[in-house]
Amino acid sequence: MKSDKAFFSGIEKNIGYVFENKGLIKTALTHSSYVNENKNSRDNERLEFLGDSILSLVVSNYIFNYKSNLKEGELTKIRASCVCEKSLINVANKLKIGDYIRLGKGEQNSGGKKRTSILADATEAIIAAIYLDSDLETVSKYVILWLEDTIVSAIKHKKDSDYKSKLQEEIQKVKGRVLKYEVVDVEGPDHDRKFTICVYCDNKLIGKGQGNSKKEAEQNAAQDALSKPNDNL
Amino acid sequence: MKSDKAFFSGIEKNIGYVFENKGLIKTALTHSSYVNENKNSRDNERLEFLGDSILSLVVSNYIFNYKSNLKEGELTKIRASCVCEKSLINVANKLKIGDYIRLGKGEQNSGGKKRTSILADATEAIIAAIYLDSDLETVSKYVILWLEDTIVSAIKHKKDSDYKSKLQEEIQKVKGRVLKYEVVDVEGPDHDRKFTICVYCDNKLIGKGQGNSKKEAEQNAAQDALSKPNDNL
């Protein structure tokens, strides 16, 4: 185990935040398996509980303000795709949290430092530690710094994946109109297929798109239809 | 529909908060069915999304700080029992939110003002409206004012309901020890039964409790066992 001084300066450098109360970051990095062997220490589970709510609010706040036209259902999906183990592990790896987690010997020997749930939980605990050491505004800056790419890409992905729904909505504005997607071409070898799909409204061609999957090509065809001046829309 | 002035003064009085941006509280009280009939208004669904995260953080913060000995699992259960439709409806009824919700005519005629989900969603939206009009500290005060009884009673209930688990933990500290609960007496008529239950460790009586249900009597017996100086514990 690193000396206290090296421990704090190392992790604080990685996080980019200097703690007034060093006990908070120590606790945030302490797994319950360590406490079982070192009775005077505290594990990070309570901090993890608090960090989960802080993370959720920071992400909610960000996406709520990002585009005022995102609907509640979209906001909920975007938040869920950002507040999850996968994105927490990304943060943990960026900040090299694994190097600083205090584990019990058994857990350490069985490769606990790489266990995804341990990394994700410690990341949430660190979020709570910064919050308790400062305030919501400060911790928000850090969370956004770490997660902004993930959040923005989730928003973009959500918007992209909505072209088909949007086109469907447009078409339905006139009762009885029917939308149809059709594969008109498939090129390339198995591992690199390229699909070309046309979309028709009442059998009139309104858009065309390509993609490595049918889904992607349909989305692109719908986007194409929406982007054109079109009597049918 | 009330005049704007009466609308704002009425709901602000009930909530105990005066909005700088009146548009926020108006939106918070606008159900999507109203927007369908009045195209220039906004519904409260985005605010509800944000309010949900704010509520969760405020409650998490409160119970995190309430007793430092509450474990993560307990904190999670307590939060879930406070951040739920039931407690939001209690708040909605306290603040008479139903009188101010703007609904579409169809929803109004089918008794929408009393629909629990509509009331709960509007309450979350109001929490977000106050937050956006002020800050986390201010909205926290309101949420705690409205929910403190619910939260404290959830904490107490959680603690109470843990006597059996605690006793079990104590007993298990010595391997092989066995705990047994036994009904030793049932009194009173069907609608007012009183159970007396004894709890034994390895057949030695260690506690006794009464209650209107077996569950309650067992809890009381466990509490009794924990409260006594006892060689077995």
Coordinates of C-alpha atoms in Angstrom, one line a residue:
Chain A
M1 CA 0.0 0.0 0.0
K2 CA 1.2 3.4 -1.0
S3 CA 2.2 5.9 1.8
D4 CA -0.6 8.3 2.7
K5 CA 1.2 11.2 1.1
A6 CA 1.8 9.4 -2.2
F7 CA -1.7 8.0 -2.1
F8 CA -3.4 11.4 -1.8
S9 CA -1.2 13.3 -4.2
G10 CA -1.5 10.5 -6.8
I11 CA -5.3 10.2 -6.8
E12 CA -5.9 14.0 -6.4
K13 CA -3.7 14.6 -9.4
N14 CA -5.7 12.0 -11.5
I15 CA -9.0 13.5 -10.4
G16 CA -7.9 17.1 -10.6
Y17 CA -9.4 17.9 -7.3
V18 CA -7.6 18.6 -3.9
F19 CA -9.6 17.5 -0.9
E20 CA -9.8 19.6 2.2
N21 CA -11.1 16.5 4.1
K22 CA -8.7 13.7 3.0
G23 CA -10.8 11.2 4.9
L24 CA -13.5 11.5 2.3
I25 CA -11.4 10.4 -0.7
K26 CA -9.8 7.6 1.4
T27 CA -13.3 6.3 2.3
A28 CA -14.4 6.6 -1.3
L29 CA -11.6 4.3 -2.4
T30 CA -12.1 1.8 0.4
H31 CA -13.9 -1.4 -0.6
S32 CA -15.8 -3.4 2.0
S33 CA -13.3 -6.3 1.7
Y34 CA -10.6 -4.0 3.1
V35 CA -12.7 -3.0 6.1
N36 CA -13.2 -6.7 7.0
E37 CA -9.4 -6.9 7.5
N38 CA -8.8 -3.4 8.9
K39 CA -11.5 -2.7 11.4
N40 CA -10.8 1.0 11.9
S41 CA -11.6 2.0 8.4
R42 CA -14.9 2.7 6.6
D43 CA -16.0 1.3 3.3
N44 CA -17.4 3.4 0.4
E45 CA -20.9 2.0 0.2
R46 CA -22.7 4.9 1.9
L47 CA -20.8 7.3 -0.3
E48 CA -21.7 5.2 -3.4
F49 CA -25.4 5.5 -2.4
L50 CA -25.2 9.3 -2.2
G51 CA -23.0 9.6 -5.4
D52 CA -25.6 7.7 -7.4
S53 CA -28.2 10.5 -6.7
I54 CA -25.7 13.3 -7.4
L55 CA -24.7 11.8 -10.7
S56 CA -28.3 11.4 -11.7
L57 CA -29.1 15.0 -10.9
V58 CA -26.0 16.4 -12.7
V59 CA -26.8 14.4 -15.8
S60 CA -30.5 15.3 -15.7
N61 CA -29.7 18.9 -15.3
Y62 CA -27.3 18.9 -18.2
I63 CA -29.6 17.1 -20.7
F64 CA -32.6 19.1 -19.5
N65 CA -30.8 22.3 -20.4
Y66 CA -29.0 21.0 -23.5
K67 CA -31.9 21.2 -25.9
S68 CA -35.3 22.3 -24.8
N69 CA -37.0 20.2 -27.4
L70 CA -36.0 16.8 -25.9
K71 CA -39.1 15.1 -24.6
E72 CA -39.4 13.4 -21.2
G73 CA -39.2 9.9 -22.7
E74 CA -36.0 10.8 -24.6
L75 CA -34.5 12.5 -21.5
T76 CA -35.2 9.4 -19.5
K77 CA -33.5 7.1 -22.1
I78 CA -30.5 9.4 -22.5
R79 CA -30.0 9.6 -18.7
A80 CA -30.2 5.8 -18.4
S81 CA -27.6 5.4 -21.0
C82 CA -25.2 7.8 -19.2
V83 CA -25.9 6.8 -15.6
C84 CA -24.8 3.2 -15.9
E85 CA -21.9 0.9 -15.0
K86 CA -20.4 1.2 -18.5
S87 CA -20.0 4.9 -18.4
L88 CA -18.8 4.9 -14.8
I89 CA -16.1 2.4 -15.7
N90 CA -15.0 4.6 -18.5
V91 CA -14.5 7.4 -16.0
A92 CA -12.7 5.1 -13.6
N93 CA -10.3 4.1 -16.3
K94 CA -9.7 7.7 -17.4
L95 CA -8.9 8.7 -13.8
K96 CA -7.0 5.4 -13.1
I97 CA -9.0 4.8 -10.0
G98 CA -8.2 1.1 -10.0
D99 CA -4.6 1.9 -8.9
Y100 CA -5.9 3.5 -5.7
I101 CA -8.7 1.2 -4.6
R102 CA -8.1 -0.3 -1.2
L103 CA -9.1 -4.0 -1.3
G104 CA -8.9 -6.9 1.1
K105 CA -6.2 -9.4 0.4
G106 CA -8.6 -12.1 -1.0
E107 CA -10.2 -9.6 -3.3
Q108 CA -6.9 -8.3 -4.4
N109 CA -5.5 -11.7 -5.2
S110 CA -8.6 -12.5 -7.3
G111 CA -8.1 -9.5 -9.5
G112 CA -10.6 -7.2 -7.7
K113 CA -8.9 -4.0 -8.9
K114 CA -10.2 -4.8 -12.4
R115 CA -13.7 -5.9 -11.3
T116 CA -16.1 -3.6 -13.1
S117 CA -18.6 -3.2 -10.2
I118 CA -15.9 -2.3 -7.8
L119 CA -14.6 0.4 -10.2
A120 CA -18.1 1.8 -10.9
D121 CA -19.0 1.9 -7.2
A122 CA -15.8 3.7 -6.3
T123 CA -16.4 6.3 -9.1
E124 CA -19.9 7.0 -7.6
A125 CA -18.3 7.3 -4.2
I126 CA -15.7 9.8 -5.4
I127 CA -18.5 11.9 -6.9
A128 CA -20.1 12.0 -3.4
A129 CA -16.8 12.7 -1.8
I130 CA -16.2 15.8 -3.9
Y131 CA -19.8 16.9 -3.3
L132 CA -19.4 16.6 0.5
D133 CA -16.1 18.4 0.3
S134 CA -17.4 21.2 -1.8
D135 CA -20.9 21.7 -3.3
L136 CA -23.2 20.7 -6.1
E137 CA -21.8 23.3 -8.5
T138 CA -18.2 22.1 -8.1
V139 CA -19.0 18.4 -8.4
S140 CA -21.1 19.2 -11.4
K141 CA -18.1 20.6 -13.2
Y142 CA -16.1 17.5 -12.6
V143 CA -18.9 15.1 -13.6
I144 CA -19.5 17.0 -16.8
L145 CA -15.8 17.1 -17.5
W146 CA -15.7 13.4 -17.2
L147 CA -19.0 12.5 -18.9
E148 CA -19.7 15.3 -21.4
D149 CA -18.6 13.2 -24.4
T150 CA -20.7 10.3 -23.3
I151 CA -23.8 12.5 -22.7
V152 CA -23.5 14.4 -26.0
S153 CA -23.0 11.2 -27.9
A154 CA -26.1 9.7 -26.2
I155 CA -28.1 12.8 -27.2
K156 CA -26.9 12.7 -30.8
H157 CA -27.5 8.9 -31.0
K158 CA -31.0 9.5 -29.6
K159 CA -31.7 12.2 -32.2
D160 CA -30.2 10.1 -35.0
S161 CA -32.3 7.1 -34.1
D162 CA -35.4 9.2 -34.3
Y163 CA -35.5 10.0 -38.0
K164 CA -37.8 7.0 -38.7
S165 CA -40.2 8.0 -35.9
K166 CA -40.2 11.6 -37.0
L167 CA -40.9 10.6 -40.6
Q168 CA -43.7 8.3 -39.4
E169 CA -45.2 11.2 -37.5
E170 CA -45.1 13.5 -40.5
I171 CA -46.7 10.9 -42.7
Q172 CA -49.5 10.2 -40.2
K173 CA -50.5 13.9 -40.3
V174 CA -52.6 12.9 -43.4
K175 CA -54.9 10.0 -42.6
G176 CA -54.4 6.8 -44.6
R177 CA -50.9 7.6 -45.9
V178 CA -48.6 4.6 -45.9
L179 CA -44.8 4.5 -45.5
K180 CA -42.8 1.6 -46.9
Y181 CA -39.0 0.8 -46.7
E182 CA -37.4 -1.4 -49.4
V183 CA -33.9 -2.8 -49.8
V184 CA -33.0 -1.9 -53.4
D185 CA -29.3 -3.0 -53.3
V186 CA -26.9 -5.0 -51.3
E187 CA -23.1 -4.8 -52.0
G188 CA -19.8 -6.0 -50.6
P189 CA -18.6 -9.1 -48.8
D190 CA -20.3 -10.6 -45.8
H191 CA -18.2 -8.7 -43.2
D192 CA -18.7 -5.4 -45.0
R193 CA -22.2 -5.3 -46.4
K194 CA -23.6 -2.1 -47.7
F195 CA -27.3 -1.8 -47.9
T196 CA -29.2 0.7 -50.0
I197 CA -32.8 1.3 -48.9
C198 CA -35.5 3.5 -50.5
V199 CA -38.5 4.8 -48.5
Y200 CA -41.8 5.4 -50.2
C201 CA -44.9 7.2 -49.2
D202 CA -47.9 5.7 -51.0
N203 CA -45.5 4.1 -53.4
K204 CA -43.9 7.4 -54.3
L205 CA -40.1 7.5 -53.7
I206 CA -39.4 10.1 -51.1
G207 CA -35.9 9.2 -49.7
K208 CA -32.9 6.9 -50.2
G209 CA -30.1 5.9 -47.7
Q210 CA -27.1 3.6 -47.4
G211 CA -25.7 1.9 -44.3
N212 CA -23.8 -1.2 -43.0
S213 CA -27.0 -2.5 -41.6
K214 CA -30.6 -2.4 -42.8
K215 CA -31.4 -0.4 -39.7
E216 CA -28.8 2.2 -40.4
A217 CA -29.8 2.4 -44.1
E218 CA -33.5 2.9 -43.1
Q219 CA -32.5 5.7 -40.7
N220 CA -30.5 7.4 -43.5
A221 CA -33.3 7.0 -45.9
A222 CA -35.8 8.6 -43.4
Q223 CA -33.3 11.4 -42.8
D224 CA -33.0 12.0 -46.5
A225 CA -36.8 12.1 -46.9
L226 CA -37.0 14.6 -44.0
S227 CA -34.3 16.8 -45.4
K228 CA -35.9 17.3 -48.8
P229 CA -38.7 19.7 -49.8
N230 CA -41.4 17.2 -50.6
D231 CA -45.0 17.5 -51.4
N232 CA -45.8 14.4 -49.5
L233 CA -44.4 15.8 -46.2
Chain B
M1 CA -60.1 28.4 -15.2
K2 CA -59.0 30.9 -12.5
S3 CA -57.7 34.3 -13.6
D4 CA -53.9 34.3 -13.8
K5 CA -53.6 36.5 -10.7
A6 CA -55.8 34.3 -8.6
F7 CA -54.1 31.2 -10.0
F8 CA -50.6 32.3 -9.0
S9 CA -51.5 33.8 -5.6
G10 CA -53.5 30.7 -4.7
I11 CA -50.9 28.1 -5.6
E12 CA -48.0 30.2 -4.3
K13 CA -49.8 30.5 -1.0
N14 CA -50.3 26.7 -0.8
I15 CA -46.7 26.0 -1.7
G16 CA -45.3 28.8 0.5
Y17 CA -43.0 30.0 -2.3
V18 CA -43.3 33.0 -4.6
F19 CA -41.9 32.4 -8.1
E20 CA -39.9 35.0 -9.9
N21 CA -40.6 33.2 -13.2
K22 CA -44.3 32.5 -13.0
G23 CA -44.0 30.6 -16.3
L24 CA -42.3 27.8 -14.3
I25 CA -45.1 27.1 -11.9
K26 CA -47.7 27.4 -14.7
T27 CA -45.8 24.8 -16.7
A28 CA -45.4 22.6 -13.7
L29 CA -49.2 22.5 -13.3
T30 CA -49.9 21.9 -17.0
H31 CA -50.9 18.3 -17.9
S32 CA -50.2 17.1 -21.5
S33 CA -54.0 16.8 -22.1
Y34 CA -54.3 20.6 -21.6
V35 CA -51.5 21.2 -24.2
N36 CA -53.4 19.1 -26.8
E37 CA -56.2 21.6 -26.6
N38 CA -54.1 24.8 -26.1
K39 CA -51.2 24.6 -28.5
N40 CA -49.3 27.6 -27.1
S41 CA -48.7 26.0 -23.7
R42 CA -46.1 23.6 -22.4
D43 CA -46.8 20.4 -20.4
N44 CA -45.0 19.5 -17.2
E45 CA -43.3 16.3 -18.4
R46 CA -39.8 17.7 -18.8
L47 CA -40.0 19.3 -15.4
E48 CA -41.3 16.1 -13.9
F49 CA -38.1 14.3 -15.3
L50 CA -35.8 16.9 -13.6
G51 CA -37.9 16.9 -10.4
D52 CA -37.5 13.2 -10.0
S53 CA -33.7 13.5 -9.7
I54 CA -33.8 16.5 -7.4
L55 CA -36.2 14.8 -5.1
S56 CA -34.0 11.7 -5.0
L57 CA -30.9 13.7 -4.2
V58 CA -32.6 15.8 -1.5
V59 CA -33.9 12.6 0.2
S60 CA -30.5 10.8 -0.2
N61 CA -28.7 13.8 1.3
Y62 CA -31.1 13.9 4.3
I63 CA -31.0 10.2 5.2
F64 CA -27.2 10.1 4.5
N65 CA -26.7 12.8 7.1
Y66 CA -29.4 11.6 9.5
K67 CA -27.6 8.8 11.2
S68 CA -24.2 7.8 10.1
N69 CA -24.8 4.2 11.1
L70 CA -27.4 3.5 8.4
K71 CA -25.9 1.1 5.9
E72 CA -26.1 1.4 2.1
G73 CA -28.8 -1.3 1.8
E74 CA -30.9 0.4 4.5
L75 CA -30.4 3.9 2.9
T76 CA -31.6 2.5 -0.5
K77 CA -34.7 1.0 1.0
I78 CA -35.6 4.1 3.0
R79 CA -35.1 6.3 -0.1
A80 CA -37.3 4.0 -2.2
S81 CA -40.1 4.2 0.4
C82 CA -40.0 8.0 0.4
V83 CA -39.4 8.7 -3.3
C84 CA -42.6 7.0 -4.6
E85 CA -46.0 7.9 -5.8
K86 CA -47.6 7.4 -2.4
S87 CA -45.5 10.0 -0.7
L88 CA -45.8 12.4 -3.6
I89 CA -49.6 12.2 -3.5
N90 CA -49.5 13.0 0.2
V91 CA -47.5 16.2 -0.6
A92 CA -49.9 17.0 -3.5
N93 CA -52.9 16.7 -1.1
K94 CA -51.2 18.8 1.6
L95 CA -50.5 21.6 -0.9
K96 CA -53.9 21.1 -2.6
I97 CA -52.2 20.9 -6.0
G98 CA -55.2 19.2 -7.5
D99 CA -57.1 22.4 -7.4
Y100 CA -54.6 24.1 -9.7
I101 CA -53.7 21.4 -12.3
R102 CA -54.6 22.5 -15.8
L103 CA -56.1 19.5 -17.7
G104 CA -57.7 19.0 -21.0
K105 CA -61.5 18.8 -21.0
G106 CA -61.7 15.1 -21.5
E107 CA -59.3 14.4 -18.7
Q108 CA -61.1 16.9 -16.5
N109 CA -64.5 15.3 -17.1
S110 CA -63.2 11.9 -16.3
G111 CA -61.9 13.0 -12.8
G112 CA -58.3 13.6 -13.8
K113 CA -57.7 16.1 -11.0
K114 CA -57.9 13.2 -8.6
R115 CA -55.8 10.7 -10.7
T116 CA -52.9 9.8 -8.5
S117 CA -50.2 9.7 -11.3
I118 CA -51.2 13.2 -12.5
L119 CA -50.9 14.5 -8.9
A120 CA -47.6 12.8 -8.3
D121 CA -46.1 14.0 -11.6
A122 CA -47.2 17.6 -10.9
T123 CA -45.6 17.5 -7.5
E124 CA -42.3 16.4 -9.0
A125 CA -42.6 19.1 -11.6
I126 CA -43.2 21.7 -8.9
I127 CA -40.0 20.6 -7.2
A128 CA -38.1 21.2 -10.4
A129 CA -39.8 24.6 -10.9
I130 CA -38.7 25.8 -7.5
Y131 CA -35.2 24.4 -8.2
L132 CA -34.9 26.3 -11.5
D133 CA -36.3 29.4 -10.0
S134 CA -33.9 29.3 -7.0
D135 CA -31.2 26.7 -6.2
L136 CA -30.7 23.3 -4.6
E137 CA -30.5 24.7 -1.0
T138 CA -33.8 26.4 -1.4
V139 CA -35.7 23.5 -2.9
S140 CA -34.2 21.2 -0.3
K141 CA -35.8 23.2 2.4
Y142 CA -39.2 22.8 0.8
V143 CA -38.9 19.1 0.1
I144 CA -37.8 18.4 3.6
L145 CA -40.6 20.6 5.0
W146 CA -43.1 18.5 3.0
L147 CA -41.5 15.0 3.4
E148 CA -39.6 15.1 6.8
D149 CA -42.3 13.2 8.6
T150 CA -42.4 10.5 5.9
I151 CA -38.6 10.2 5.8
V152 CA -38.2 10.0 9.6
S153 CA -41.0 7.5 9.9
A154 CA -39.4 5.4 7.2
I155 CA -36.0 5.5 9.0
K156 CA -37.7 4.5 12.3
H157 CA -39.7 1.8 10.7
K158 CA -36.5 0.5 9.1
K159 CA -34.8 0.5 12.4
D160 CA -37.7 -1.1 14.2
S161 CA -38.1 -3.8 11.6
D162 CA -34.5 -4.7 12.0
Y163 CA -34.6 -6.2 15.6
K164 CA -35.0 -9.7 14.2
S165 CA -32.1 -9.3 11.7
K166 CA -29.9 -7.8 14.4
L167 CA -30.6 -10.6 16.8
Q168 CA -29.9 -13.1 14.1
E169 CA -26.5 -11.5 13.4
E170 CA -25.6 -11.6 17.1
I171 CA -26.5 -15.2 17.4
Q172 CA -24.5 -16.2 14.3
K173 CA -21.3 -14.8 15.9
V174 CA -21.0 -18.2 17.5
K175 CA -21.2 -20.9 14.9
G176 CA -23.9 -23.5 15.2
R177 CA -26.2 -21.5 17.6
V178 CA -29.9 -21.7 16.7
L179 CA -32.6 -19.1 17.2
K180 CA -36.2 -20.2 17.5
Y181 CA -39.5 -18.1 17.9
E182 CA -42.5 -19.8 19.5
V183 CA -46.1 -18.5 20.0
V184 CA -46.8 -19.2 23.7
D185 CA -50.1 -17.4 24.0
V186 CA -53.0 -16.0 21.8
E187 CA -55.6 -13.9 23.5
G188 CA -58.6 -11.7 22.5
P189 CA -61.3 -11.9 19.8
D190 CA -60.5 -12.4 16.0
H191 CA -60.4 -8.7 15.2
D192 CA -58.1 -7.9 18.2
R193 CA -55.8 -10.8 18.7
K194 CA -52.8 -10.4 20.9
F195 CA -49.9 -12.8 20.4
T196 CA -47.2 -13.6 22.9
I197 CA -44.0 -15.0 21.4
C198 CA -40.9 -16.2 23.1
V199 CA -37.5 -16.4 21.4
Y200 CA -35.0 -19.0 22.3
C201 CA -31.3 -19.5 21.6
D202 CA -30.4 -23.1 21.7
N203 CA -33.6 -23.8 23.6
K204 CA -32.8 -21.2 26.3
L205 CA -35.4 -18.4 26.7
I206 CA -33.7 -15.1 25.8
G207 CA -36.7 -12.8 25.1
K208 CA -40.5 -12.3 25.1
G209 CA -42.8 -10.0 23.2
Q210 CA -46.4 -9.2 22.5
G211 CA -48.1 -7.8 19.4
N212 CA -51.3 -7.7 17.3
S213 CA -49.6 -9.9 14.7
K214 CA -47.1 -12.7 15.0
K215 CA -44.6 -10.5 13.1
E216 CA -45.0 -7.6 15.5
A217 CA -44.7 -10.0 18.5
E218 CA -41.5 -11.6 17.1
Q219 CA -40.0 -8.1 16.6
N220 CA -40.8 -7.2 20.2
A221 CA -39.4 -10.5 21.4
A222 CA -36.1 -9.9 19.5
Q223 CA -35.9 -6.3 20.8
D224 CA -36.5 -7.7 24.3
A225 CA -33.6 -10.2 23.8
L226 CA -31.3 -7.5 22.5
S227 CA -32.1 -5.1 25.4
K228 CA -31.1 -7.6 28.1
P229 CA -27.7 -8.5 29.4
N230 CA -27.5 -12.0 28.3
D231 CA -24.8 -14.6 28.3
N232 CA -26.0 -15.9 25.0
L233 CA -25.5 -12.6 23.2

